[in-house]
Short mmCIF file of N, CA and C in Angstrom, two decimals:
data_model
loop_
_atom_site.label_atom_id
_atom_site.label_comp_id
_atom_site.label_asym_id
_atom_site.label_seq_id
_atom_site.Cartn_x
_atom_site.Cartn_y
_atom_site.Cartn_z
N UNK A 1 130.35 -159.38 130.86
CA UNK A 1 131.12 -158.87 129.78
C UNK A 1 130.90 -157.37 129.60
N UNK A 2 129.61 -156.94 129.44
CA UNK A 2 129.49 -155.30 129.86
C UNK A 2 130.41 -154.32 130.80
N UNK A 3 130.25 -155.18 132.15
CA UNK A 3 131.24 -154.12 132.94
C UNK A 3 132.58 -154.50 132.81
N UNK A 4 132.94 -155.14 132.41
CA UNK A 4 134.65 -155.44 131.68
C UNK A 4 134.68 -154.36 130.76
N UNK A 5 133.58 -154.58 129.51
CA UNK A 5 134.09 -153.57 128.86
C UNK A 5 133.64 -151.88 128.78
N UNK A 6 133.10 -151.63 129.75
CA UNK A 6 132.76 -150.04 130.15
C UNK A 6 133.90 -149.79 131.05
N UNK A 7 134.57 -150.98 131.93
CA UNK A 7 135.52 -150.70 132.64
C UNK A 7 137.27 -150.27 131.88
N UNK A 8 137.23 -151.21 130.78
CA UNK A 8 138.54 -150.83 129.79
C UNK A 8 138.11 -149.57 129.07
N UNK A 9 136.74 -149.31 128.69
CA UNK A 9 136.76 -147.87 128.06
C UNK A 9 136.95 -146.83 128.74
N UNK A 10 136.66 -146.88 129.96
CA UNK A 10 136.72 -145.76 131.25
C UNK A 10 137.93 -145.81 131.78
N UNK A 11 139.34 -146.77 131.77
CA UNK A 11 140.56 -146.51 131.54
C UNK A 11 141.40 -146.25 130.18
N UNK A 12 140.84 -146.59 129.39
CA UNK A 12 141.04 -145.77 128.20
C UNK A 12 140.97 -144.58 128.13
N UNK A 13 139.78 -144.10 128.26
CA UNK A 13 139.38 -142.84 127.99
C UNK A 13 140.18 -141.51 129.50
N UNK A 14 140.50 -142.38 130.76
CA UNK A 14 141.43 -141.74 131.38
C UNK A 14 142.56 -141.05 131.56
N UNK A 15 143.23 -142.46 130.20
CA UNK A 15 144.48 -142.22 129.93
C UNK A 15 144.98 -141.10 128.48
N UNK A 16 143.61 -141.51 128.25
CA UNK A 16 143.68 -140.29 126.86
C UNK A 16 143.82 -138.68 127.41
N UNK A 17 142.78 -138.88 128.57
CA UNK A 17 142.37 -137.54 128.71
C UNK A 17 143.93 -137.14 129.77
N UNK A 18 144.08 -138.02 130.50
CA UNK A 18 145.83 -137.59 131.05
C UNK A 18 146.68 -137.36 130.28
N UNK A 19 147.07 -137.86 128.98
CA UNK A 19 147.67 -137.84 128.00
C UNK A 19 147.45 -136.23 127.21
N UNK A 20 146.49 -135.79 126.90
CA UNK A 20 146.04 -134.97 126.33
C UNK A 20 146.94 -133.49 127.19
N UNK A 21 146.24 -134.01 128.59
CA UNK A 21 146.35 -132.86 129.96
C UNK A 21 148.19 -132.71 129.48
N UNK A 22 149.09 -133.97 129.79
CA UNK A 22 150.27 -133.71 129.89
C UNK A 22 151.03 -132.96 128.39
N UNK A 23 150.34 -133.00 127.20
CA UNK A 23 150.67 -132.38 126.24
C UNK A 23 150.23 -131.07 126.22
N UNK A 24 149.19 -130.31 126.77
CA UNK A 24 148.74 -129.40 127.08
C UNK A 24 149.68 -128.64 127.69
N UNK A 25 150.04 -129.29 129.17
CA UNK A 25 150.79 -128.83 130.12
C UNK A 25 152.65 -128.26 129.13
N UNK A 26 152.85 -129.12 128.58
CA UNK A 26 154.41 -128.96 127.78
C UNK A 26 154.11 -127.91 127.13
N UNK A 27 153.00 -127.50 126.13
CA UNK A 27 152.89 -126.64 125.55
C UNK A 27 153.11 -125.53 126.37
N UNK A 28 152.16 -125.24 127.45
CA UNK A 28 152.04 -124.03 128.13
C UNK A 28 153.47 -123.84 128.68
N UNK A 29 154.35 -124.97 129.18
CA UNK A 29 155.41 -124.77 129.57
C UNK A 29 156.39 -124.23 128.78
N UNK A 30 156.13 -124.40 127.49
CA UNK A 30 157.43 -124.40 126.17
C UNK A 30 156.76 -122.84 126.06
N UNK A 31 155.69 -122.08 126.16
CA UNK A 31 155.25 -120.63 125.86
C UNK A 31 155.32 -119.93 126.71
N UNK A 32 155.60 -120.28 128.41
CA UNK A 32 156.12 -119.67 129.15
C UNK A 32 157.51 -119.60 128.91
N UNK A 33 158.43 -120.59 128.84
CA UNK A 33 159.80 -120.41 127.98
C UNK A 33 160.21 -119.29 127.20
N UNK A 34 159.74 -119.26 126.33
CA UNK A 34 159.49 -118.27 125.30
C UNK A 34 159.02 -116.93 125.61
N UNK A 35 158.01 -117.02 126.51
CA UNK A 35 158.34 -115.38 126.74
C UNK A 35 159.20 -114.89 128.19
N UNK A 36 159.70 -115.87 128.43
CA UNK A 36 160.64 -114.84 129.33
C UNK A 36 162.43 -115.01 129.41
N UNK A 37 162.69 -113.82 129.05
CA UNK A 37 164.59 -113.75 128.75
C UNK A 37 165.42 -114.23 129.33
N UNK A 38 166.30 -114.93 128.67
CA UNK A 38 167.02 -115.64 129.84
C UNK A 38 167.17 -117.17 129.22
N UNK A 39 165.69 -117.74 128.94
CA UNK A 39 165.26 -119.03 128.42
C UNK A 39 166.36 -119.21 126.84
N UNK A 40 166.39 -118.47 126.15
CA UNK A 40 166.65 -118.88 125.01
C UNK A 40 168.44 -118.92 124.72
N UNK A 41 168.84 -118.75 126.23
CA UNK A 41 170.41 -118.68 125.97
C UNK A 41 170.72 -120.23 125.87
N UNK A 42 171.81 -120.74 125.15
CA UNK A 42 172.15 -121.66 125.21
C UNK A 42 173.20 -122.38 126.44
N UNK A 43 172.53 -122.04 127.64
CA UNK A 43 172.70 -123.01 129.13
C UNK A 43 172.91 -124.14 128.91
N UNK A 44 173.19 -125.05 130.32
CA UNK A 44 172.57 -125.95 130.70
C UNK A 44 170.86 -126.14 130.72
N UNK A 45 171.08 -127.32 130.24
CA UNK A 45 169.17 -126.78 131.05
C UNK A 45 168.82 -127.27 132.55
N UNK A 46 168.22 -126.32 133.29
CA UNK A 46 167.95 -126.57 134.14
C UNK A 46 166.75 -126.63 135.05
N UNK A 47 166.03 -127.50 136.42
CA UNK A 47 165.15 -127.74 136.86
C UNK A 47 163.82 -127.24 136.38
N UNK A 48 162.94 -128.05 136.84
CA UNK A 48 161.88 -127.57 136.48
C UNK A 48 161.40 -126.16 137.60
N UNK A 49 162.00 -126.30 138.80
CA UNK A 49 161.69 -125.65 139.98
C UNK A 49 163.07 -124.14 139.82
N UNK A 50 163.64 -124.54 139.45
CA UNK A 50 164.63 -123.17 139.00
C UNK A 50 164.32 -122.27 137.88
N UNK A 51 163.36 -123.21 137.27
CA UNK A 51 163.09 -122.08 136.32
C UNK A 51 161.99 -121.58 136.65
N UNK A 52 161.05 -122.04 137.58
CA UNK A 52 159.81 -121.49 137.93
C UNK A 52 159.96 -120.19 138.71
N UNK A 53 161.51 -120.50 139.67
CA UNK A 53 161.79 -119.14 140.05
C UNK A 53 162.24 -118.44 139.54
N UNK A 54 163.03 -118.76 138.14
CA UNK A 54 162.95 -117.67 137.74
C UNK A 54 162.00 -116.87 137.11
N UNK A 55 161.06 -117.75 137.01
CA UNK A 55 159.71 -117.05 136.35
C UNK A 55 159.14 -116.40 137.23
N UNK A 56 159.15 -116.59 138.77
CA UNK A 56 158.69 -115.70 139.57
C UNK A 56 159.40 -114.43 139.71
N UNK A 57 160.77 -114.64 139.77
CA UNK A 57 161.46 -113.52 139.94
C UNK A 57 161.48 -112.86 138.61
N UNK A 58 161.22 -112.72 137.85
CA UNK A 58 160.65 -111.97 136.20
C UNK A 58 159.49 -111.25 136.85
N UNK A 59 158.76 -111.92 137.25
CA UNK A 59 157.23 -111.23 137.17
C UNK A 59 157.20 -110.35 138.15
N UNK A 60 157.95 -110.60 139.52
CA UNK A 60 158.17 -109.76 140.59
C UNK A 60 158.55 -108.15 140.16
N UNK A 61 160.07 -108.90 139.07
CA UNK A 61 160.98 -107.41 138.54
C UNK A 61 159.74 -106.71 137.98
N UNK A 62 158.91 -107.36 137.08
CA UNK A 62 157.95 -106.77 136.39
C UNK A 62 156.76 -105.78 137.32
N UNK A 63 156.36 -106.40 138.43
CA UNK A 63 155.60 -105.59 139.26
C UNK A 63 156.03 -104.59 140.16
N UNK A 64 157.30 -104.50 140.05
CA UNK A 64 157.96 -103.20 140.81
C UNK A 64 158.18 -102.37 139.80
N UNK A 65 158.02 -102.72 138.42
CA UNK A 65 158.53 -101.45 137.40
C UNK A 65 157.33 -101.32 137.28
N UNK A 66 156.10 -101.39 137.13
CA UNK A 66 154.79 -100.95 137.31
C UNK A 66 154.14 -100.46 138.35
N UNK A 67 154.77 -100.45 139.47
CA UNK A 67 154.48 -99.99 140.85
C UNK A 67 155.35 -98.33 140.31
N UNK A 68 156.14 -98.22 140.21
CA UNK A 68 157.84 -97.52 139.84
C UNK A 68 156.45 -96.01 138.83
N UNK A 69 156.07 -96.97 137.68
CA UNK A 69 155.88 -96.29 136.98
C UNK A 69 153.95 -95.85 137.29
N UNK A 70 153.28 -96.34 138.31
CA UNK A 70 152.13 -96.10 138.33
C UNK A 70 152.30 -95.04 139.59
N UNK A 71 153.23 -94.64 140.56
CA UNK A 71 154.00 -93.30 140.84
C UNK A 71 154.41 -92.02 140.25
N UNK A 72 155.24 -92.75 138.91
CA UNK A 72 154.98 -91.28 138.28
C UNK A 72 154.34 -90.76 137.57
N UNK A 73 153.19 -91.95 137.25
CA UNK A 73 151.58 -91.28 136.71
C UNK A 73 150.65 -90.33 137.94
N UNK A 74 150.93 -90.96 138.77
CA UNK A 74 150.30 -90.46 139.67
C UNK A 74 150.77 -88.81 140.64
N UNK A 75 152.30 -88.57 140.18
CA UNK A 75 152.72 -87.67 140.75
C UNK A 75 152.20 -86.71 139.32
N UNK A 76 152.66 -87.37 138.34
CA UNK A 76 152.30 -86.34 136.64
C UNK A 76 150.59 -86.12 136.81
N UNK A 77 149.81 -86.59 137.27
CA UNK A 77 148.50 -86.53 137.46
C UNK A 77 148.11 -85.47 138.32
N UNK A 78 148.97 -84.95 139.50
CA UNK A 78 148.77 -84.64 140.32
C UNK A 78 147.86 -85.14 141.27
N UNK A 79 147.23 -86.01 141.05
CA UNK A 79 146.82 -87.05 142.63
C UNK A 79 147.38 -87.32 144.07
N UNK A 80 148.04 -86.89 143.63
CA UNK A 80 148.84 -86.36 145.44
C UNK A 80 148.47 -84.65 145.56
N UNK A 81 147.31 -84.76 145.72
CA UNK A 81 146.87 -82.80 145.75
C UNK A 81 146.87 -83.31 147.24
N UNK A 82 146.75 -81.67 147.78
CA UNK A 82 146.19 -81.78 148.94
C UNK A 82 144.75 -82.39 149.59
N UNK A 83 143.62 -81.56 148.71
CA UNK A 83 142.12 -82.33 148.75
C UNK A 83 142.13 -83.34 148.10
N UNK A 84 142.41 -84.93 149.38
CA UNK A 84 141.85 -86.02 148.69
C UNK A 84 140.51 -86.60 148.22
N UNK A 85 139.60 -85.57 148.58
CA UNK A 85 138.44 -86.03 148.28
C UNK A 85 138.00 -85.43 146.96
N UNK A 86 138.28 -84.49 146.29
CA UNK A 86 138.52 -84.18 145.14
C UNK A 86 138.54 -85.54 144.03
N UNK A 87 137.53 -85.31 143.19
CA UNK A 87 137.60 -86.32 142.15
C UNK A 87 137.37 -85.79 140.53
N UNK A 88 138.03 -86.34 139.52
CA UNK A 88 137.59 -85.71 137.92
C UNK A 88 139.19 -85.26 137.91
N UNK A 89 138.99 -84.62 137.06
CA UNK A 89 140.74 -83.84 136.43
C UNK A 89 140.95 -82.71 136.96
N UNK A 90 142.31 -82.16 137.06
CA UNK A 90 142.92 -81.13 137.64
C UNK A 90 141.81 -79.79 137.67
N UNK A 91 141.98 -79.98 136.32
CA UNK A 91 141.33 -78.19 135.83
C UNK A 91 139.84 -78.34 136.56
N UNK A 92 139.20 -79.37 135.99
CA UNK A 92 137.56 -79.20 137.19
C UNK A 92 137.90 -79.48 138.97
N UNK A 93 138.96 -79.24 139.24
CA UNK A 93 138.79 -79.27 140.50
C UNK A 93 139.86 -77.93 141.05
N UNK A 94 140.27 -76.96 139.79
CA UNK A 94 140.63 -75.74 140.27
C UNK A 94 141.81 -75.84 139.75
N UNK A 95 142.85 -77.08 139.84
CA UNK A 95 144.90 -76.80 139.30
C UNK A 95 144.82 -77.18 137.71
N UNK A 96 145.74 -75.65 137.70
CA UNK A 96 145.62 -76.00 136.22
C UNK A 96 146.75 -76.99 135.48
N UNK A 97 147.21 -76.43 134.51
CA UNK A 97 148.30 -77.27 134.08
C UNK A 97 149.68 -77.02 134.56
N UNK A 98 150.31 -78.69 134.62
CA UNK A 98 151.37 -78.55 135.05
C UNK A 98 152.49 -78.88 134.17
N UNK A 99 153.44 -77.72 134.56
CA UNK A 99 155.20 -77.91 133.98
C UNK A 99 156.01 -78.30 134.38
N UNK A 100 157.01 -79.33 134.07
CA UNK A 100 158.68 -79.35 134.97
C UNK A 100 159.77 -79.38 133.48
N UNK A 101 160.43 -78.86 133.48
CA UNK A 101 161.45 -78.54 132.95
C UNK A 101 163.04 -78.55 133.46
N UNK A 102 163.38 -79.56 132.73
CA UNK A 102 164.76 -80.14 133.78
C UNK A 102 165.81 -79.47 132.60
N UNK A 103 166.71 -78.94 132.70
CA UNK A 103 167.79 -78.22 131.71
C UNK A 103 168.92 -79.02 132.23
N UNK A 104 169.78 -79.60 131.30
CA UNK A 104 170.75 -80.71 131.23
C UNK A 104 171.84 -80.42 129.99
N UNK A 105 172.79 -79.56 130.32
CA UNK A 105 173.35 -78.61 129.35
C UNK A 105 172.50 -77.99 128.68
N UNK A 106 173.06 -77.76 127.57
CA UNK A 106 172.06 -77.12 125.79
C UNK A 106 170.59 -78.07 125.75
N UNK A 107 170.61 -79.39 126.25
CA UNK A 107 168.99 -79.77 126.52
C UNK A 107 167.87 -79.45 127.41
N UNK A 108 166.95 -79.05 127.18
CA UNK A 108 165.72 -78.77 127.99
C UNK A 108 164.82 -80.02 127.43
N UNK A 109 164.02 -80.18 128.53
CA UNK A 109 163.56 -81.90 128.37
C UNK A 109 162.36 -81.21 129.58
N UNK A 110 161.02 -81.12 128.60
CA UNK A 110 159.90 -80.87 129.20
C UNK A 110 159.13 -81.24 129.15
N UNK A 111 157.63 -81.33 130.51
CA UNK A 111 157.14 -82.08 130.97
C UNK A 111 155.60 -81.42 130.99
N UNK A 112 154.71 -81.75 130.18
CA UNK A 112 153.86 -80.78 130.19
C UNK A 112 152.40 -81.62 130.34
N UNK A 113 151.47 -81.43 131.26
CA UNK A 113 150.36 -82.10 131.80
C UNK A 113 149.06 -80.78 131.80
N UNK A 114 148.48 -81.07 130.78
CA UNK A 114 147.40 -80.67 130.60
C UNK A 114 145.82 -81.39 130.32
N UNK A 115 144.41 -80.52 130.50
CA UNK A 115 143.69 -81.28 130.75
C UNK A 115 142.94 -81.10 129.43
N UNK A 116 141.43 -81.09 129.67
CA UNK A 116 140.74 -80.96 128.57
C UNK A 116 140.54 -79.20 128.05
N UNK A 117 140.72 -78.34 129.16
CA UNK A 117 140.47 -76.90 129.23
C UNK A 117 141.42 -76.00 128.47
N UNK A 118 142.69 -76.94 128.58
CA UNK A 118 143.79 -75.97 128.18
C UNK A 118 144.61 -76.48 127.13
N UNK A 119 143.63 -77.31 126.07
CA UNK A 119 144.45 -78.53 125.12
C UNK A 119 145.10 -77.44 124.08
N UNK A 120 145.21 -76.09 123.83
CA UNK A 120 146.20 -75.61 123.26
C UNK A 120 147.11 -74.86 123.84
N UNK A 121 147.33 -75.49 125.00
CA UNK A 121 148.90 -74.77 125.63
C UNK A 121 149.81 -75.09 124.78
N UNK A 122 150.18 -76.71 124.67
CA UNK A 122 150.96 -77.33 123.87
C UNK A 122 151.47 -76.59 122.94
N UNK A 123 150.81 -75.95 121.70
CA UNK A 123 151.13 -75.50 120.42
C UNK A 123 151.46 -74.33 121.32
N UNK A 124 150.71 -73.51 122.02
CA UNK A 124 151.44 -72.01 122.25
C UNK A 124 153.17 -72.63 122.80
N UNK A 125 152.81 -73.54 123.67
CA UNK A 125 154.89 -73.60 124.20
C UNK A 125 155.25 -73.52 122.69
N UNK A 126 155.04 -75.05 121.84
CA UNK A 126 155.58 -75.15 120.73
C UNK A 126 156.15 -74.17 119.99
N UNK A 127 155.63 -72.68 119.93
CA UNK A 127 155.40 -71.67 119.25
C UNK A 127 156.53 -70.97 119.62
N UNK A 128 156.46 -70.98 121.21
CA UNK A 128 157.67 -70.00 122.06
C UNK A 128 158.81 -70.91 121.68
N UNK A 129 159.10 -71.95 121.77
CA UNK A 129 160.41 -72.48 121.41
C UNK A 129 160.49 -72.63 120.39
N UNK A 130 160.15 -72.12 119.34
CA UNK A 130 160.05 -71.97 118.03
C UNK A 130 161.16 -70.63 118.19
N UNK A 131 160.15 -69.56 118.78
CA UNK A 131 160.85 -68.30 118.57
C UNK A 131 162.07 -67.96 119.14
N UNK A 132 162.38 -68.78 120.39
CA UNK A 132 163.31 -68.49 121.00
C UNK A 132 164.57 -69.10 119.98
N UNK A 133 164.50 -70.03 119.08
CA UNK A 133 165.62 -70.60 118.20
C UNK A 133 165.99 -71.74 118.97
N UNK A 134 164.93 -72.23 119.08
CA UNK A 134 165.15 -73.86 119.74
C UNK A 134 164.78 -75.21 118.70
N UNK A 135 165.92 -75.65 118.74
CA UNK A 135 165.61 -77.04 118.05
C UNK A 135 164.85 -78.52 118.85
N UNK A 136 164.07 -79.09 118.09
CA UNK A 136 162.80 -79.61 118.79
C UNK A 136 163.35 -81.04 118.41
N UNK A 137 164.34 -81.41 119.40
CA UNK A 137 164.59 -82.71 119.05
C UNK A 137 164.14 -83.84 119.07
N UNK A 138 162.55 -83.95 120.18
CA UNK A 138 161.88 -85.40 120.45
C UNK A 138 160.16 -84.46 120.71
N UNK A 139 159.25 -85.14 120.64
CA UNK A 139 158.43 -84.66 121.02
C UNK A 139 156.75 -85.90 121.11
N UNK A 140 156.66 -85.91 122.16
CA UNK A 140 155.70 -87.06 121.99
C UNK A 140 154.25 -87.00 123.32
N UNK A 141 153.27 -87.45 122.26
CA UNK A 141 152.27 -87.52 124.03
C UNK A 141 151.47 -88.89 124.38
N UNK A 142 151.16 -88.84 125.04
CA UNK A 142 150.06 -89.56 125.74
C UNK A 142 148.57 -89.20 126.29
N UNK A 143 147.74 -89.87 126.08
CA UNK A 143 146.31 -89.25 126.69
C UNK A 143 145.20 -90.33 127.89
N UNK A 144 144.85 -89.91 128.44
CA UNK A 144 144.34 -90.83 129.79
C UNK A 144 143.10 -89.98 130.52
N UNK A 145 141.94 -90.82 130.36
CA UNK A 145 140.72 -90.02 130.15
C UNK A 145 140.83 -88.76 129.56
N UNK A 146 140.76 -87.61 130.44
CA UNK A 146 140.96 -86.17 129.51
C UNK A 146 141.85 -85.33 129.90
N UNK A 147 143.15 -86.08 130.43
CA UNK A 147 144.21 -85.84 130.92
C UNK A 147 145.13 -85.72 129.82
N UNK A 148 146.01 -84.96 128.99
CA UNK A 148 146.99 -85.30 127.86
C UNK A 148 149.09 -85.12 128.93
N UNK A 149 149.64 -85.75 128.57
CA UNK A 149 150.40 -85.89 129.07
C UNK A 149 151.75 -85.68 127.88
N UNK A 150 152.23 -84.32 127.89
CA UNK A 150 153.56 -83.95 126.46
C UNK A 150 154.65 -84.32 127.55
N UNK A 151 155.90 -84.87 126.31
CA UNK A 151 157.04 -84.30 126.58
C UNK A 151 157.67 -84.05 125.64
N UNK A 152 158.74 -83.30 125.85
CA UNK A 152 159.36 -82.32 124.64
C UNK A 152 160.74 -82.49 124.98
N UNK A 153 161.47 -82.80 123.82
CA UNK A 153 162.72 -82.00 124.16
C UNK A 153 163.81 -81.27 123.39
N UNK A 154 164.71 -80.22 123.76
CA UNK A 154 165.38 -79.40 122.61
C UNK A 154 166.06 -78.94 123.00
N UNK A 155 166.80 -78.67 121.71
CA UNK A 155 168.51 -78.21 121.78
C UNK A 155 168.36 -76.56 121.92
N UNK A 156 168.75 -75.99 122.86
CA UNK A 156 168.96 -74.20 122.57
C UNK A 156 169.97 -74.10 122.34
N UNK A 157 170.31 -73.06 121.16
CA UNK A 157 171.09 -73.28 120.08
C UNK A 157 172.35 -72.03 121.10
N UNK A 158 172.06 -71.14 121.67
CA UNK A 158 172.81 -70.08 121.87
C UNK A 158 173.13 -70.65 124.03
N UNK A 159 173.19 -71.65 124.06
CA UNK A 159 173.38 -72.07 125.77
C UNK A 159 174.21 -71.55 126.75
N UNK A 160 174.97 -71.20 125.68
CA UNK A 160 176.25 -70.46 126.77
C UNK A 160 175.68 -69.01 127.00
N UNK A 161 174.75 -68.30 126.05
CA UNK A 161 174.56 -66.93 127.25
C UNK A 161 173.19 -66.55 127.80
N UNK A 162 172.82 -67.77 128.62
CA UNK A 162 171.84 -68.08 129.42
C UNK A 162 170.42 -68.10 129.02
N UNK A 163 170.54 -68.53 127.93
CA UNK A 163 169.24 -68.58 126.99
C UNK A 163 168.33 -69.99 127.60
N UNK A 164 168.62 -70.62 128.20
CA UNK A 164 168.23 -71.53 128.38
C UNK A 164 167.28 -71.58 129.63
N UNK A 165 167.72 -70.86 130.72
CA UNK A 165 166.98 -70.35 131.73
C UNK A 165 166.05 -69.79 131.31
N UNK A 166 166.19 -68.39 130.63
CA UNK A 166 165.57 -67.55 129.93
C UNK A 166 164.01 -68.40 129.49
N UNK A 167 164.00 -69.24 128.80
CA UNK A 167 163.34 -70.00 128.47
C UNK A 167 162.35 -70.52 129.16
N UNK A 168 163.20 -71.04 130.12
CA UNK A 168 162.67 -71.91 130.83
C UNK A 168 161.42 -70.46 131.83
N UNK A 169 161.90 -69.90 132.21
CA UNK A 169 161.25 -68.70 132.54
C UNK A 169 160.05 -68.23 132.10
N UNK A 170 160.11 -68.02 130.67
CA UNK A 170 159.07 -67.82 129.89
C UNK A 170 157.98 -69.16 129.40
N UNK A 171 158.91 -70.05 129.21
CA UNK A 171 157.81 -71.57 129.53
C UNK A 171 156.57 -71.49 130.88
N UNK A 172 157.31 -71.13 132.04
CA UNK A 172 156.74 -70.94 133.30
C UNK A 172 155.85 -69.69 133.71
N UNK A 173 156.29 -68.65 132.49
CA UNK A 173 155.10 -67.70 133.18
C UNK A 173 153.75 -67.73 132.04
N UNK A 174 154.39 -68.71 130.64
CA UNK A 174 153.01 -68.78 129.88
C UNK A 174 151.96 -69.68 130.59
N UNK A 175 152.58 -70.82 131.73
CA UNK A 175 151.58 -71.75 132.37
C UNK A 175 151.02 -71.28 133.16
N UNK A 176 151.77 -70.64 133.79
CA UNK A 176 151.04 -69.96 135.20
C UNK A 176 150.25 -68.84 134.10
N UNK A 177 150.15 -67.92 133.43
CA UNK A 177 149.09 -66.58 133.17
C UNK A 177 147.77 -67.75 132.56
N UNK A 178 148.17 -69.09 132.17
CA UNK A 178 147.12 -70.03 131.32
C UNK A 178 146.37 -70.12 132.41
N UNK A 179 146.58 -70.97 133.63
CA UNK A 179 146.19 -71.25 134.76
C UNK A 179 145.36 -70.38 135.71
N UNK A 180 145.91 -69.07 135.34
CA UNK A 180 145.17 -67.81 136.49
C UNK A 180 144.15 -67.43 136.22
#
């Protein structure tokens, strides 16, 4: 009578614990659902194996826009220097800060990468496009070890008589005299 009944508790207790597993499993399934787009349209519903690809193909899209974007950290970093053996931040290894400035009509939309050495370039640009009569339409940063990473962007108010170059000019020779 013992091993009868250690034997019904030990399928009992199997079926609980399978039971448990398969409610577990729905959950995780119903929260993968949920976070990825697509799920909450009102479809058909479909396979369990169609949606897994599409869950693969989500995560894929997802690792090429992080590939995408860990490129242009790395180009904004300048880590593509010439000396790869060079390690630490720009400025302790000699380059100073870097500018790109893309002019897109009356917008200038700038790109400004500085380190720990030169953390008030920022306000001096700020200052010059102040004076030049530039309106400061976006302006935001980022920071990564002691790397700060601006971008800026603004309306020059006078575009049509080449104020905008002009600018851009004087943006470029305050980085470079910072740098020298």
């Amino acid at each position: 009578m013992d091993t009868h009944s250690s034997t019904s508790s030990s399928i009992s207790d199997r079926k609980t614990t399978e039971k448990n597993r398969r409610i577990q499993m729905k959950a995780l399934y119903s929260e993968l659902n949920s976070l990825l787009p697509g799920f909450q349209t009102s479809r058909e519903p479909s396979t369990v194996a169609d949606q897994l690809d599409e869950a693969a193909n989500y995560i894929k899209k997802l690792q090429v826009k992080v590939e995408k974007m860990k490129g242009r950290k790395r180009k904004l970093e300048g880590l593509e220097r010439r000396d790869p053996v060079c390690s630490g931040s720009r400025e302790s290894s000699g380059v100073g800060p870097i500018i790109e400035i893309h002019e897109v009509g009356p917008i200038l939309n700038i790109v400004l990468v500085t380190g720990f050495h030169h953390k008030f370039l920022f306000y001096d640009i700020l200052r010059l496009l102040t004076d030049e009569g530039t309106d400061i339409v976006h302006s935001s940063f980022s920071v990564a070890d002691d790397t700060a990473f601006h971008t800026l962007q603004c309306e020059v108010e006078e575009y049509g008589y080449g104020a905008g170059g002009r600018i851009s000019e004087r943006l470029k020779r305050l980085v470079n005299n910072v740098s020298n």
